[in-house]
Amino acid sequence: MDGYQFTPTYGPDQHPTIWNPDEFAGSIPRGEVHAAWDEIARTYRLGRVYCDPRDWESEIDGWKLLYGDEVFFEWATYRITQMAGALRRFVTDLSTGALSHDGCPITATHIRNARKQAKPGDQYIIGKPSQAQKIDAAVASVICHEASADALAAGWGIKTDTRITVFR
């Protein structure tokens, strides 16, 4: 809610929650992803989680059951108008300092890899310059920031009453 992004870690070795399919025989280790979400949900209070449903529809439905359908939302990144708007907000907030990050080297590499791809209507999305260059963490950062911005727009995090009530 304060504009600070970080890459959560999980498991006994506190691995970052970014998986390179090449390290797992060419596929995302779904069991690891489930273990990570379990630990994240026990560690943090989840407010709004946007997930790209491509190949993850069943998992998202399961997470909605486990953690709340008011928390987990499908947010398809292939929607050009919505993604272009989220990217504009992300770039603006990053350049003005309204968005900051932990300096995760994997995310930094993915953001450096991302290239603007022109779309009709003076819009753009991001894409890979080559199949070998990953951008998944860049896309996740954009939709994470969009979820936070949507939560703020809905009034989350706004303190309207600063009184403290103590019960004995």
Short mmCIF file of C-alpha atoms in Angstrom, two decimals:
data_model
loop_
_atom_site.label_atom_id
_atom_site.label_comp_id
_atom_site.label_asym_id
_atom_site.label_seq_id
_atom_site.Cartn_x
_atom_site.Cartn_y
_atom_site.Cartn_z
CA MET A 1 0.00 0.00 0.00
CA ASP A 2 3.00 2.30 0.46
CA GLY A 3 4.31 1.71 -3.07
CA TYR A 4 7.15 -0.58 -2.00
CA GLN A 5 7.51 -3.82 -3.95
CA PHE A 6 9.58 -6.78 -2.88
CA THR A 7 10.09 -10.34 -4.01
CA PRO A 8 8.83 -12.67 -1.28
CA THR A 9 10.90 -15.70 -0.39
CA TYR A 10 9.71 -19.10 0.78
CA GLY A 11 10.79 -22.47 2.05
CA PRO A 12 13.62 -23.57 4.30
CA ASP A 13 16.21 -21.96 2.01
CA GLN A 14 14.17 -18.78 1.47
CA HIS A 15 14.24 -18.99 -2.33
CA PRO A 16 12.76 -16.05 -4.24
CA THR A 17 9.25 -16.65 -5.54
CA ILE A 18 10.39 -16.45 -9.16
CA TRP A 19 10.85 -19.74 -10.96
CA ASN A 20 12.93 -20.29 -14.05
CA PRO A 21 11.35 -23.19 -15.99
CA ASP A 22 14.80 -24.19 -17.29
CA GLU A 23 15.73 -25.16 -13.72
CA PHE A 24 12.69 -27.49 -13.52
CA ALA A 25 12.86 -29.55 -16.72
CA GLY A 26 11.15 -26.84 -18.75
CA SER A 27 8.03 -26.31 -16.64
CA ILE A 28 6.97 -24.25 -13.67
CA PRO A 29 7.04 -26.35 -10.48
CA ARG A 30 3.40 -26.03 -9.47
CA GLY A 31 3.99 -27.73 -6.11
CA GLU A 32 6.61 -25.10 -5.28
CA VAL A 33 4.20 -22.34 -6.29
CA HIS A 34 1.50 -23.78 -4.00
CA ALA A 35 3.99 -24.06 -1.12
CA ALA A 36 5.06 -20.46 -1.69
CA TRP A 37 1.46 -19.15 -1.66
CA ASP A 38 0.78 -21.11 1.52
CA GLU A 39 3.75 -19.52 3.26
CA ILE A 40 3.00 -16.05 1.89
CA ALA A 41 -0.62 -16.27 3.08
CA ARG A 42 0.52 -17.31 6.57
CA THR A 43 3.18 -14.58 6.71
CA TYR A 44 1.33 -11.60 5.23
CA ARG A 45 -2.22 -10.32 5.23
CA LEU A 46 -3.21 -10.64 1.59
CA GLY A 47 -5.44 -7.85 0.34
CA ARG A 48 -5.72 -8.15 -3.41
CA VAL A 49 -3.83 -10.60 -5.61
CA TYR A 50 -4.03 -10.36 -9.40
CA CYS A 51 -3.08 -13.51 -11.31
CA ASP A 52 -2.72 -13.99 -15.03
CA PRO A 53 -5.05 -16.95 -15.64
CA ARG A 54 -3.15 -18.32 -18.63
CA ASP A 55 -2.60 -21.99 -17.71
CA TRP A 56 -3.44 -21.25 -14.04
CA GLU A 57 -7.27 -21.20 -14.01
CA SER A 58 -7.64 -24.24 -11.74
CA GLU A 59 -4.97 -23.02 -9.33
CA ILE A 60 -6.57 -19.58 -9.08
CA ASP A 61 -9.93 -21.21 -8.32
CA GLY A 62 -8.25 -23.26 -5.59
CA TRP A 63 -6.54 -20.21 -4.11
CA LYS A 64 -9.87 -18.38 -4.08
CA LEU A 65 -11.31 -21.24 -2.01
CA LEU A 66 -8.32 -21.31 0.34
CA TYR A 67 -7.65 -17.60 0.78
CA GLY A 68 -10.86 -15.88 -0.33
CA ASP A 69 -12.47 -14.93 -3.61
CA GLU A 70 -12.33 -11.32 -2.43
CA VAL A 71 -8.51 -11.65 -2.43
CA PHE A 72 -7.56 -13.59 -5.58
CA PHE A 73 -8.61 -12.22 -8.98
CA GLU A 74 -7.96 -13.25 -12.54
CA TRP A 75 -6.22 -10.40 -14.34
CA ALA A 76 -5.45 -11.38 -17.93
CA THR A 77 -2.31 -9.66 -19.17
CA TYR A 78 -3.23 -10.17 -22.86
CA ARG A 79 -5.89 -7.44 -22.64
CA ILE A 80 -4.10 -4.66 -24.48
CA THR A 81 -6.04 -1.65 -23.16
CA GLN A 82 -5.86 -2.76 -19.51
CA MET A 83 -2.21 -3.80 -19.71
CA ALA A 84 -1.25 -0.58 -21.49
CA GLY A 85 -2.94 1.45 -18.74
CA ALA A 86 -1.26 -0.58 -16.01
CA LEU A 87 2.12 -0.10 -17.71
CA ARG A 88 1.62 3.67 -17.98
CA ARG A 89 0.79 3.85 -14.28
CA PHE A 90 3.77 1.62 -13.40
CA VAL A 91 6.26 3.66 -15.45
CA THR A 92 4.90 6.96 -14.13
CA ASP A 93 4.90 5.88 -10.50
CA LEU A 94 8.38 4.39 -10.80
CA SER A 95 9.75 7.58 -12.38
CA THR A 96 8.12 9.86 -9.78
CA GLY A 97 9.17 7.79 -6.79
CA ALA A 98 5.64 6.74 -5.88
CA LEU A 99 6.78 3.16 -6.52
CA SER A 100 9.96 1.68 -5.11
CA HIS A 101 11.40 -1.82 -4.91
CA ASP A 102 13.82 -4.04 -3.06
CA GLY A 103 16.32 -4.29 -5.90
CA CYS A 104 15.67 -7.99 -6.55
CA PRO A 105 18.29 -8.89 -9.18
CA ILE A 106 15.97 -11.30 -11.01
CA THR A 107 13.22 -8.69 -11.29
CA ALA A 108 15.75 -6.07 -12.34
CA THR A 109 16.96 -8.35 -15.15
CA HIS A 110 13.40 -9.07 -16.29
CA ILE A 111 12.58 -5.35 -16.35
CA ARG A 112 15.76 -4.64 -18.34
CA ASN A 113 14.74 -7.40 -20.78
CA ALA A 114 11.26 -5.96 -21.37
CA ARG A 115 10.70 -4.06 -24.59
CA LYS A 116 7.79 -1.83 -25.54
CA GLN A 117 5.65 -3.25 -28.31
CA ALA A 118 3.44 -0.76 -30.13
CA LYS A 119 -0.27 -1.47 -30.35
CA PRO A 120 -3.16 0.40 -32.03
CA GLY A 121 -4.38 3.58 -30.40
CA ASP A 122 -0.98 4.86 -29.25
CA GLN A 123 -0.78 2.04 -26.73
CA TYR A 124 2.00 -0.36 -25.90
CA ILE A 125 2.54 -3.55 -24.00
CA ILE A 126 5.80 -5.23 -23.09
CA GLY A 127 7.36 -8.25 -24.70
CA LYS A 128 10.55 -10.26 -24.86
CA PRO A 129 13.33 -9.29 -27.23
CA SER A 130 14.07 -13.02 -27.56
CA GLN A 131 12.68 -16.29 -26.18
CA ALA A 132 15.76 -16.66 -23.97
CA GLN A 133 15.15 -13.35 -22.20
CA LYS A 134 12.51 -13.63 -19.47
CA ILE A 135 10.10 -10.81 -18.51
CA ASP A 136 7.75 -12.68 -16.15
CA ALA A 137 8.85 -10.79 -13.04
CA ALA A 138 8.40 -7.47 -14.89
CA VAL A 139 4.82 -8.41 -15.79
CA ALA A 140 4.18 -9.55 -12.21
CA SER A 141 5.50 -6.22 -10.90
CA VAL A 142 3.13 -4.31 -13.18
CA ILE A 143 0.01 -6.24 -12.19
CA CYS A 144 1.03 -6.24 -8.52
CA HIS A 145 1.24 -2.45 -8.68
CA GLU A 146 -2.12 -2.33 -10.46
CA ALA A 147 -3.70 -4.42 -7.69
CA SER A 148 -2.31 -2.04 -5.08
CA ALA A 149 -3.51 1.02 -7.00
CA ASP A 150 -6.98 -0.52 -7.39
CA ALA A 151 -7.09 -1.25 -3.66
CA LEU A 152 -6.14 2.35 -2.85
CA ALA A 153 -8.76 3.64 -5.31
CA ALA A 154 -11.34 1.48 -3.50
CA GLY A 155 -10.44 3.21 -0.23
CA TRP A 156 -8.24 0.54 1.31
CA GLY A 157 -5.53 1.83 3.57
CA ILE A 158 -7.18 5.19 4.15
CA LYS A 159 -7.35 5.99 7.82
CA THR A 160 -10.62 7.66 8.67
CA ASP A 161 -10.54 7.16 12.44
CA THR A 162 -7.33 7.48 14.41
CA ARG A 163 -8.87 6.87 17.83
CA ILE A 164 -7.66 3.86 19.78
CA THR A 165 -10.04 1.79 21.85
CA VAL A 166 -8.64 -0.44 24.58
CA PHE A 167 -10.66 -3.21 26.16
CA ARG A 168 -9.68 -4.78 29.49
#
